Amino acid sequence: MNKTLSVLIICYLFLGINNVDAQKPKEIKRSSITLKHGAHRLGKRTDQMMETWRNYGLGQFIHWGIYAIPGGQWNKRVYPGAAEWIRSWEGMPKNDYDALYKQFNPKNFNPNAWAKQAKDMGANYAIITTKHHDGFCLWPSKFSDYTIANTPYEKDIIGQLVEAYDKQGIDVYLYFSIIDWNNPGYRSSIKTDEDRKAYETFKTFTENQLVELLTDYPTIKGLWFDGTWDEAWKEQAEFADSLGTKLRTMIPGLVIGGRFRPDEYGSRGFDSNGDLIGDYEQGWERKMPNSIEDVHGNDWECVMTIPENQWGYQSKWEGHIKTSNELLEMLAKAIALDGNFVLNFGPDGQGNIRAEETKIAKEIGDWMAVNKNAIYNCGNVDWEKQDWGYYTKNRETGRIYMIVFNIPISNDLRVKTSQNIGLSNPYLLEKPKKKLIAKKIKNNEFLIQLEPSDFSKPLVIVLETIDNN
Ligand code: FHN
């Protein structure tokens, strides 16, 4: 390493530039630092598995664990945070939480019904929590006693879910929290030699559990990592990198997002050069990009809750609860910006999916049944965005869709195509025989004229384009 580079790196570390926000690409010129554990690839993965991932469109997230038993409340007090974090609250005695598994016996758990509901909603993939930050394992891990095997329920939940979702043709991704409040070797930071020794045992445990998951559930398509923000984990660039390589050899094509491993300066998501680590950007949690520029040409996924911030079961949903139309708009936006959209479900301690979630799944599913062609296999169109909604384009056929959320009072929807691209025969996806008129008002500008109608769900208009170039 030359002198200038060392000085640069020292400034970099001292000024804390690499801590700005590990989940955001930094505006640093490419290749400013040579990294051993940074991005191993620039640009998107082009293999079949990743093509499949890119074309999923809609996914389902499931947060389930023993936190579903208190459901965000203890001793009649409501925990103000996300229900799956209740153990971290002063109002929740740790011993009480850690004994909850002895009651876990979800009599109504029906993996086939869950998978069918996801299928009917239109989900092509599902991300399922195997272990959240509390360390409780929904599979009978050989490396921990804090597992489903030691509950009154006993049976392997992950195994049943993988089987049921596989049967429905929904690809399964396993959520795994690196943070594990139950493991004695776990540390959030390493301050002493003793911590370091303990953390070494934790690393071995983590590796064992991950290898176990891929061995026991070989049909899964990827791992979804969480809880990687600890200082202790951010020091594990070399270990995490080699573990990632090992896991990828076990299941070729395995998809792992950008949250898993840090680079040698502790940057996660994006390395210290601003390049994406992993297969896709995982930072869009309960938020969405606004424009295609925001996603920097990377694959990405938005994970979204129905209430403001509840992933695990919270018996008392408070604040704004999103409607299916709001969620459909997020889905359309995600597709229009080349991403996937994943909607979270938090079943209760008995294994029931709550009525509000079932209603939303049904409403989304009803819309998807008619309009899925505008979602699956679709991505961005580089035409100027209009206020009525979002364009999407089928990556194979090139067919363009307009997903309309706002109809102007004139009932005319403006379409500005790219240079010398004309339009013919637009039609509503739900009524293909009913042709709409595309009135040309300028070279690349058209008004699609709708008839006044009741409008309670987003409309999809199919566009046929004519290339006059
Ligand atoms: O702390 C978790 C949270 O409980 C939830 O699992 C979400 C899902 O993306 N991830 C973490 C926060 O980033």
PDB file of N, CA, C and O in Angstrom, residues 71-112:
ATOM      1  N   GLY A  71     -47.619 -10.686  21.859  1.00  0.00           N
ATOM      2  CA  GLY A  71     -48.251  -9.830  20.856  1.00  0.00           C
ATOM      3  C   GLY A  71     -48.092  -8.351  21.163  1.00  0.00           C
ATOM      4  O   GLY A  71     -49.024  -7.565  21.021  1.00  0.00           O
ATOM      5  N   GLY A  72     -46.895  -7.954  21.617  1.00  0.00           N
ATOM      6  CA  GLY A  72     -46.626  -6.532  21.848  1.00  0.00           C
ATOM      7  C   GLY A  72     -47.160  -5.999  23.173  1.00  0.00           C
ATOM      8  O   GLY A  72     -47.170  -4.781  23.377  1.00  0.00           O
ATOM      9  N   GLN A  73     -47.609  -6.899  24.093  1.00  0.00           N
ATOM     10  CA  GLN A  73     -48.130  -6.423  25.388  1.00  0.00           C
ATOM     11  C   GLN A  73     -47.647  -7.325  26.504  1.00  0.00           C
ATOM     12  O   GLN A  73     -47.542  -8.529  26.327  1.00  0.00           O
ATOM     13  N   TRP A  74     -47.408  -6.720  27.645  1.00  0.00           N
ATOM     14  CA  TRP A  74     -47.066  -7.520  28.826  1.00  0.00           C
ATOM     15  C   TRP A  74     -47.668  -6.861  30.055  1.00  0.00           C
ATOM     16  O   TRP A  74     -47.596  -5.639  30.189  1.00  0.00           O
ATOM     17  N   ASN A  75     -48.292  -7.632  30.906  1.00  0.00           N
ATOM     18  CA  ASN A  75     -48.940  -7.101  32.113  1.00  0.00           C
ATOM     19  C   ASN A  75     -49.822  -5.897  31.790  1.00  0.00           C
ATOM     20  O   ASN A  75     -49.720  -4.858  32.439  1.00  0.00           O
ATOM     21  N   LYS A  76     -50.620  -6.032  30.775  1.00  0.00           N
ATOM     22  CA  LYS A  76     -51.566  -4.999  30.355  1.00  0.00           C
ATOM     23  C   LYS A  76     -50.911  -3.706  29.867  1.00  0.00           C
ATOM     24  O   LYS A  76     -51.582  -2.704  29.692  1.00  0.00           O
ATOM     25  N   ARG A  77     -49.610  -3.742  29.685  1.00  0.00           N
ATOM     26  CA  ARG A  77     -48.958  -2.549  29.123  1.00  0.00           C
ATOM     27  C   ARG A  77     -48.595  -2.838  27.666  1.00  0.00           C
ATOM     28  O   ARG A  77     -48.195  -3.950  27.319  1.00  0.00           O
ATOM     29  N   VAL A  78     -48.747  -1.802  26.859  1.00  0.00           N
ATOM     30  CA  VAL A  78     -48.446  -1.989  25.427  1.00  0.00           C
ATOM     31  C   VAL A  78     -47.019  -1.512  25.156  1.00  0.00           C
ATOM     32  O   VAL A  78     -46.655  -0.384  25.502  1.00  0.00           O
ATOM     33  N   TYR A  79     -46.242  -2.397  24.564  1.00  0.00           N
ATOM     34  CA  TYR A  79     -44.875  -2.025  24.173  1.00  0.00           C
ATOM     35  C   TYR A  79     -44.955  -1.102  22.962  1.00  0.00           C
ATOM     36  O   TYR A  79     -45.568  -1.454  21.957  1.00  0.00           O
ATOM     37  N   PRO A  80     -44.348   0.068  23.057  1.00  0.00           N
ATOM     38  CA  PRO A  80     -44.526   1.032  21.969  1.00  0.00           C
ATOM     39  C   PRO A  80     -43.723   0.719  20.700  1.00  0.00           C
ATOM     40  O   PRO A  80     -43.966   1.324  19.660  1.00  0.00           O
ATOM     41  N   GLY A  81     -42.799  -0.213  20.769  1.00  0.00           N
ATOM     42  CA  GLY A  81     -41.968  -0.506  19.588  1.00  0.00           C
ATOM     43  C   GLY A  81     -42.552  -1.636  18.751  1.00  0.00           C
ATOM     44  O   GLY A  81     -43.716  -2.023  18.901  1.00  0.00           O
ATOM     45  N   ALA A  82     -41.728  -2.192  17.869  1.00  0.00           N
ATOM     46  CA  ALA A  82     -42.155  -3.316  17.023  1.00  0.00           C
ATOM     47  C   ALA A  82     -42.252  -4.569  17.898  1.00  0.00           C
ATOM     48  O   ALA A  82     -41.321  -4.884  18.656  1.00  0.00           O
ATOM     49  N   ALA A  83     -43.372  -5.284  17.783  1.00  0.00           N
ATOM     50  CA  ALA A  83     -43.698  -6.373  18.727  1.00  0.00           C
ATOM     51  C   ALA A  83     -42.596  -7.433  18.854  1.00  0.00           C
ATOM     52  O   ALA A  83     -42.412  -7.999  19.936  1.00  0.00           O
ATOM     53  N   GLU A  84     -41.861  -7.673  17.774  1.00  0.00           N
ATOM     54  CA  GLU A  84     -40.830  -8.724  17.822  1.00  0.00           C
ATOM     55  C   GLU A  84     -39.604  -8.291  18.644  1.00  0.00           C
ATOM     56  O   GLU A  84     -38.732  -9.082  18.935  1.00  0.00           O
ATOM     57  N   TRP A  85     -39.604  -7.017  19.045  1.00  0.00           N
ATOM     58  CA  TRP A  85     -38.502  -6.473  19.860  1.00  0.00           C
ATOM     59  C   TRP A  85     -38.886  -6.405  21.340  1.00  0.00           C
ATOM     60  O   TRP A  85     -38.139  -5.852  22.145  1.00  0.00           O
ATOM     61  N   ILE A  86     -40.026  -6.962  21.729  1.00  0.00           N
ATOM     62  CA  ILE A  86     -40.533  -6.738  23.093  1.00  0.00           C
ATOM     63  C   ILE A  86     -39.531  -7.158  24.175  1.00  0.00           C
ATOM     64  O   ILE A  86     -39.492  -6.565  25.253  1.00  0.00           O
ATOM     65  N   ARG A  87     -38.706  -8.141  23.864  1.00  0.00           N
ATOM     66  CA  ARG A  87     -37.741  -8.605  24.886  1.00  0.00           C
ATOM     67  C   ARG A  87     -36.781  -7.485  25.292  1.00  0.00           C
ATOM     68  O   ARG A  87     -36.253  -7.469  26.399  1.00  0.00           O
ATOM     69  N   SER A  88     -36.571  -6.527  24.425  1.00  0.00           N
ATOM     70  CA  SER A  88     -35.600  -5.473  24.728  1.00  0.00           C
ATOM     71  C   SER A  88     -36.208  -4.356  25.585  1.00  0.00           C
ATOM     72  O   SER A  88     -35.529  -3.412  25.951  1.00  0.00           O
ATOM     73  N   TRP A  89     -37.468  -4.467  25.935  1.00  0.00           N
ATOM     74  CA  TRP A  89     -38.200  -3.411  26.643  1.00  0.00           C
ATOM     75  C   TRP A  89     -38.063  -3.579  28.155  1.00  0.00           C
ATOM     76  O   TRP A  89     -38.098  -4.709  28.661  1.00  0.00           O
ATOM     77  N   GLU A  90     -37.961  -2.451  28.877  1.00  0.00           N
ATOM     78  CA  GLU A  90     -37.858  -2.575  30.351  1.00  0.00           C
ATOM     79  C   GLU A  90     -39.135  -3.168  30.940  1.00  0.00           C
ATOM     80  O   GLU A  90     -39.117  -3.774  32.005  1.00  0.00           O
ATOM     81  N   GLY A  91     -40.258  -3.045  30.271  1.00  0.00           N
ATOM     82  CA  GLY A  91     -41.518  -3.585  30.782  1.00  0.00           C
ATOM     83  C   GLY A  91     -41.650  -5.093  30.611  1.00  0.00           C
ATOM     84  O   GLY A  91     -42.648  -5.691  31.040  1.00  0.00           O
ATOM     85  N   MET A  92     -40.665  -5.725  29.972  1.00  0.00           N
ATOM     86  CA  MET A  92     -40.741  -7.175  29.729  1.00  0.00           C
ATOM     87  C   MET A  92     -39.611  -7.852  30.507  1.00  0.00           C
ATOM     88  O   MET A  92     -38.436  -7.780  30.094  1.00  0.00           O
ATOM     89  N   PRO A  93     -39.928  -8.527  31.615  1.00  0.00           N
ATOM     90  CA  PRO A  93     -38.856  -9.221  32.345  1.00  0.00           C
ATOM     91  C   PRO A  93     -38.223 -10.295  31.457  1.00  0.00           C
ATOM     92  O   PRO A  93     -38.943 -11.101  30.840  1.00  0.00           O
ATOM     93  N   LYS A  94     -36.910 -10.264  31.374  1.00  0.00           N
ATOM     94  CA  LYS A  94     -36.197 -11.165  30.442  1.00  0.00           C
ATOM     95  C   LYS A  94     -36.500 -12.635  30.734  1.00  0.00           C
ATOM     96  O   LYS A  94     -36.670 -13.444  29.820  1.00  0.00           O
ATOM     97  N   ASN A  95     -36.583 -12.969  32.026  1.00  0.00           N
ATOM     98  CA  ASN A  95     -36.841 -14.380  32.359  1.00  0.00           C
ATOM     99  C   ASN A  95     -38.206 -14.824  31.848  1.00  0.00           C
ATOM    100  O   ASN A  95     -38.378 -15.959  31.392  1.00  0.00           O
ATOM    101  N   ASP A  96     -39.171 -13.916  31.953  1.00  0.00           N
ATOM    102  CA  ASP A  96     -40.507 -14.253  31.447  1.00  0.00           C
ATOM    103  C   ASP A  96     -40.469 -14.472  29.940  1.00  0.00           C
ATOM    104  O   ASP A  96     -41.060 -15.413  29.412  1.00  0.00           O
ATOM    105  N   TYR A  97     -39.754 -13.584  29.274  1.00  0.00           N
ATOM    106  CA  TYR A  97     -39.680 -13.747  27.812  1.00  0.00           C
ATOM    107  C   TYR A  97     -38.993 -15.066  27.470  1.00  0.00           C
ATOM    108  O   TYR A  97     -39.484 -15.841  26.647  1.00  0.00           O
ATOM    109  N   ASP A  98     -37.876 -15.317  28.139  1.00  0.00           N
ATOM    110  CA  ASP A  98     -37.091 -16.495  27.771  1.00  0.00           C
ATOM    111  C   ASP A  98     -37.798 -17.805  28.119  1.00  0.00           C
ATOM    112  O   ASP A  98     -37.382 -18.877  27.674  1.00  0.00           O
ATOM    113  N   ALA A  99     -38.871 -17.698  28.916  1.00  0.00           N
ATOM    114  CA  ALA A  99     -39.624 -18.918  29.243  1.00  0.00           C
ATOM    115  C   ALA A  99     -40.852 -19.078  28.323  1.00  0.00           C
ATOM    116  O   ALA A  99     -41.556 -20.096  28.394  1.00  0.00           O
ATOM    117  N   LEU A 100     -41.087 -18.102  27.466  1.00  0.00           N
ATOM    118  CA  LEU A 100     -42.298 -18.156  26.638  1.00  0.00           C
ATOM    119  C   LEU A 100     -42.358 -19.402  25.748  1.00  0.00           C
ATOM    120  O   LEU A 100     -43.444 -19.896  25.434  1.00  0.00           O
ATOM    121  N   TYR A 101     -41.169 -19.874  25.344  1.00  0.00           N
ATOM    122  CA  TYR A 101     -41.166 -21.016  24.421  1.00  0.00           C
ATOM    123  C   TYR A 101     -41.881 -22.225  25.034  1.00  0.00           C
ATOM    124  O   TYR A 101     -42.427 -23.067  24.317  1.00  0.00           O
ATOM    125  N   LYS A 102     -41.910 -22.279  26.372  1.00  0.00           N
ATOM    126  CA  LYS A 102     -42.548 -23.425  27.033  1.00  0.00           C
ATOM    127  C   LYS A 102     -44.056 -23.444  26.800  1.00  0.00           C
ATOM    128  O   LYS A 102     -44.718 -24.424  27.078  1.00  0.00           O
ATOM    129  N   GLN A 103     -44.571 -22.286  26.336  1.00  0.00           N
ATOM    130  CA  GLN A 103     -46.022 -22.220  26.038  1.00  0.00           C
ATOM    131  C   GLN A 103     -46.305 -22.304  24.540  1.00  0.00           C
ATOM    132  O   GLN A 103     -47.443 -22.250  24.137  1.00  0.00           O
ATOM    133  N   PHE A 104     -45.261 -22.309  23.729  1.00  0.00           N
ATOM    134  CA  PHE A 104     -45.519 -22.165  22.280  1.00  0.00           C
ATOM    135  C   PHE A 104     -46.135 -23.454  21.719  1.00  0.00           C
ATOM    136  O   PHE A 104     -45.472 -24.480  21.605  1.00  0.00           O
ATOM    137  N   ASN A 105     -47.394 -23.349  21.404  1.00  0.00           N
ATOM    138  CA  ASN A 105     -48.107 -24.526  20.902  1.00  0.00           C
ATOM    139  C   ASN A 105     -49.199 -24.059  19.935  1.00  0.00           C
ATOM    140  O   ASN A 105     -50.387 -24.097  20.267  1.00  0.00           O
ATOM    141  N   PRO A 106     -48.798 -23.612  18.766  1.00  0.00           N
ATOM    142  CA  PRO A 106     -49.740 -22.983  17.834  1.00  0.00           C
ATOM    143  C   PRO A 106     -50.698 -23.999  17.201  1.00  0.00           C
ATOM    144  O   PRO A 106     -50.455 -24.500  16.099  1.00  0.00           O
ATOM    145  N   LYS A 107     -51.798 -24.221  17.901  1.00  0.00           N
ATOM    146  CA  LYS A 107     -52.727 -25.298  17.495  1.00  0.00           C
ATOM    147  C   LYS A 107     -53.354 -25.034  16.133  1.00  0.00           C
ATOM    148  O   LYS A 107     -53.767 -25.959  15.444  1.00  0.00           O
ATOM    149  N   ASN A 108     -53.463 -23.759  15.757  1.00  0.00           N
ATOM    150  CA  ASN A 108     -54.126 -23.474  14.476  1.00  0.00           C
ATOM    151  C   ASN A 108     -53.159 -23.330  13.301  1.00  0.00           C
ATOM    152  O   ASN A 108     -53.583 -22.935  12.221  1.00  0.00           O
ATOM    153  N   PHE A 109     -51.920 -23.616  13.545  1.00  0.00           N
ATOM    154  CA  PHE A 109     -50.936 -23.455  12.460  1.00  0.00           C
ATOM    155  C   PHE A 109     -51.234 -24.430  11.334  1.00  0.00           C
ATOM    156  O   PHE A 109     -51.263 -25.639  11.531  1.00  0.00           O
ATOM    157  N   ASN A 110     -51.440 -23.864  10.140  1.00  0.00           N
ATOM    158  CA  ASN A 110     -51.746 -24.692   8.978  1.00  0.00           C
ATOM    159  C   ASN A 110     -50.883 -24.205   7.813  1.00  0.00           C
ATOM    160  O   ASN A 110     -51.245 -23.265   7.109  1.00  0.00           O
ATOM    161  N   PRO A 111     -49.708 -24.833   7.660  1.00  0.00           N
ATOM    162  CA  PRO A 111     -48.753 -24.336   6.661  1.00  0.00           C
ATOM    163  C   PRO A 111     -49.352 -24.305   5.253  1.00  0.00           C
ATOM    164  O   PRO A 111     -49.073 -23.390   4.476  1.00  0.00           O
ATOM    165  N   ASN A 112     -50.200 -25.288   4.952  1.00  0.00           N
ATOM    166  CA  ASN A 112     -50.778 -25.325   3.592  1.00  0.00           C
ATOM    167  C   ASN A 112     -51.724 -24.148   3.373  1.00  0.00           C
ATOM    168  O   ASN A 112     -51.771 -23.575   2.285  1.00  0.00           O
TER     169      ASN A 112
END
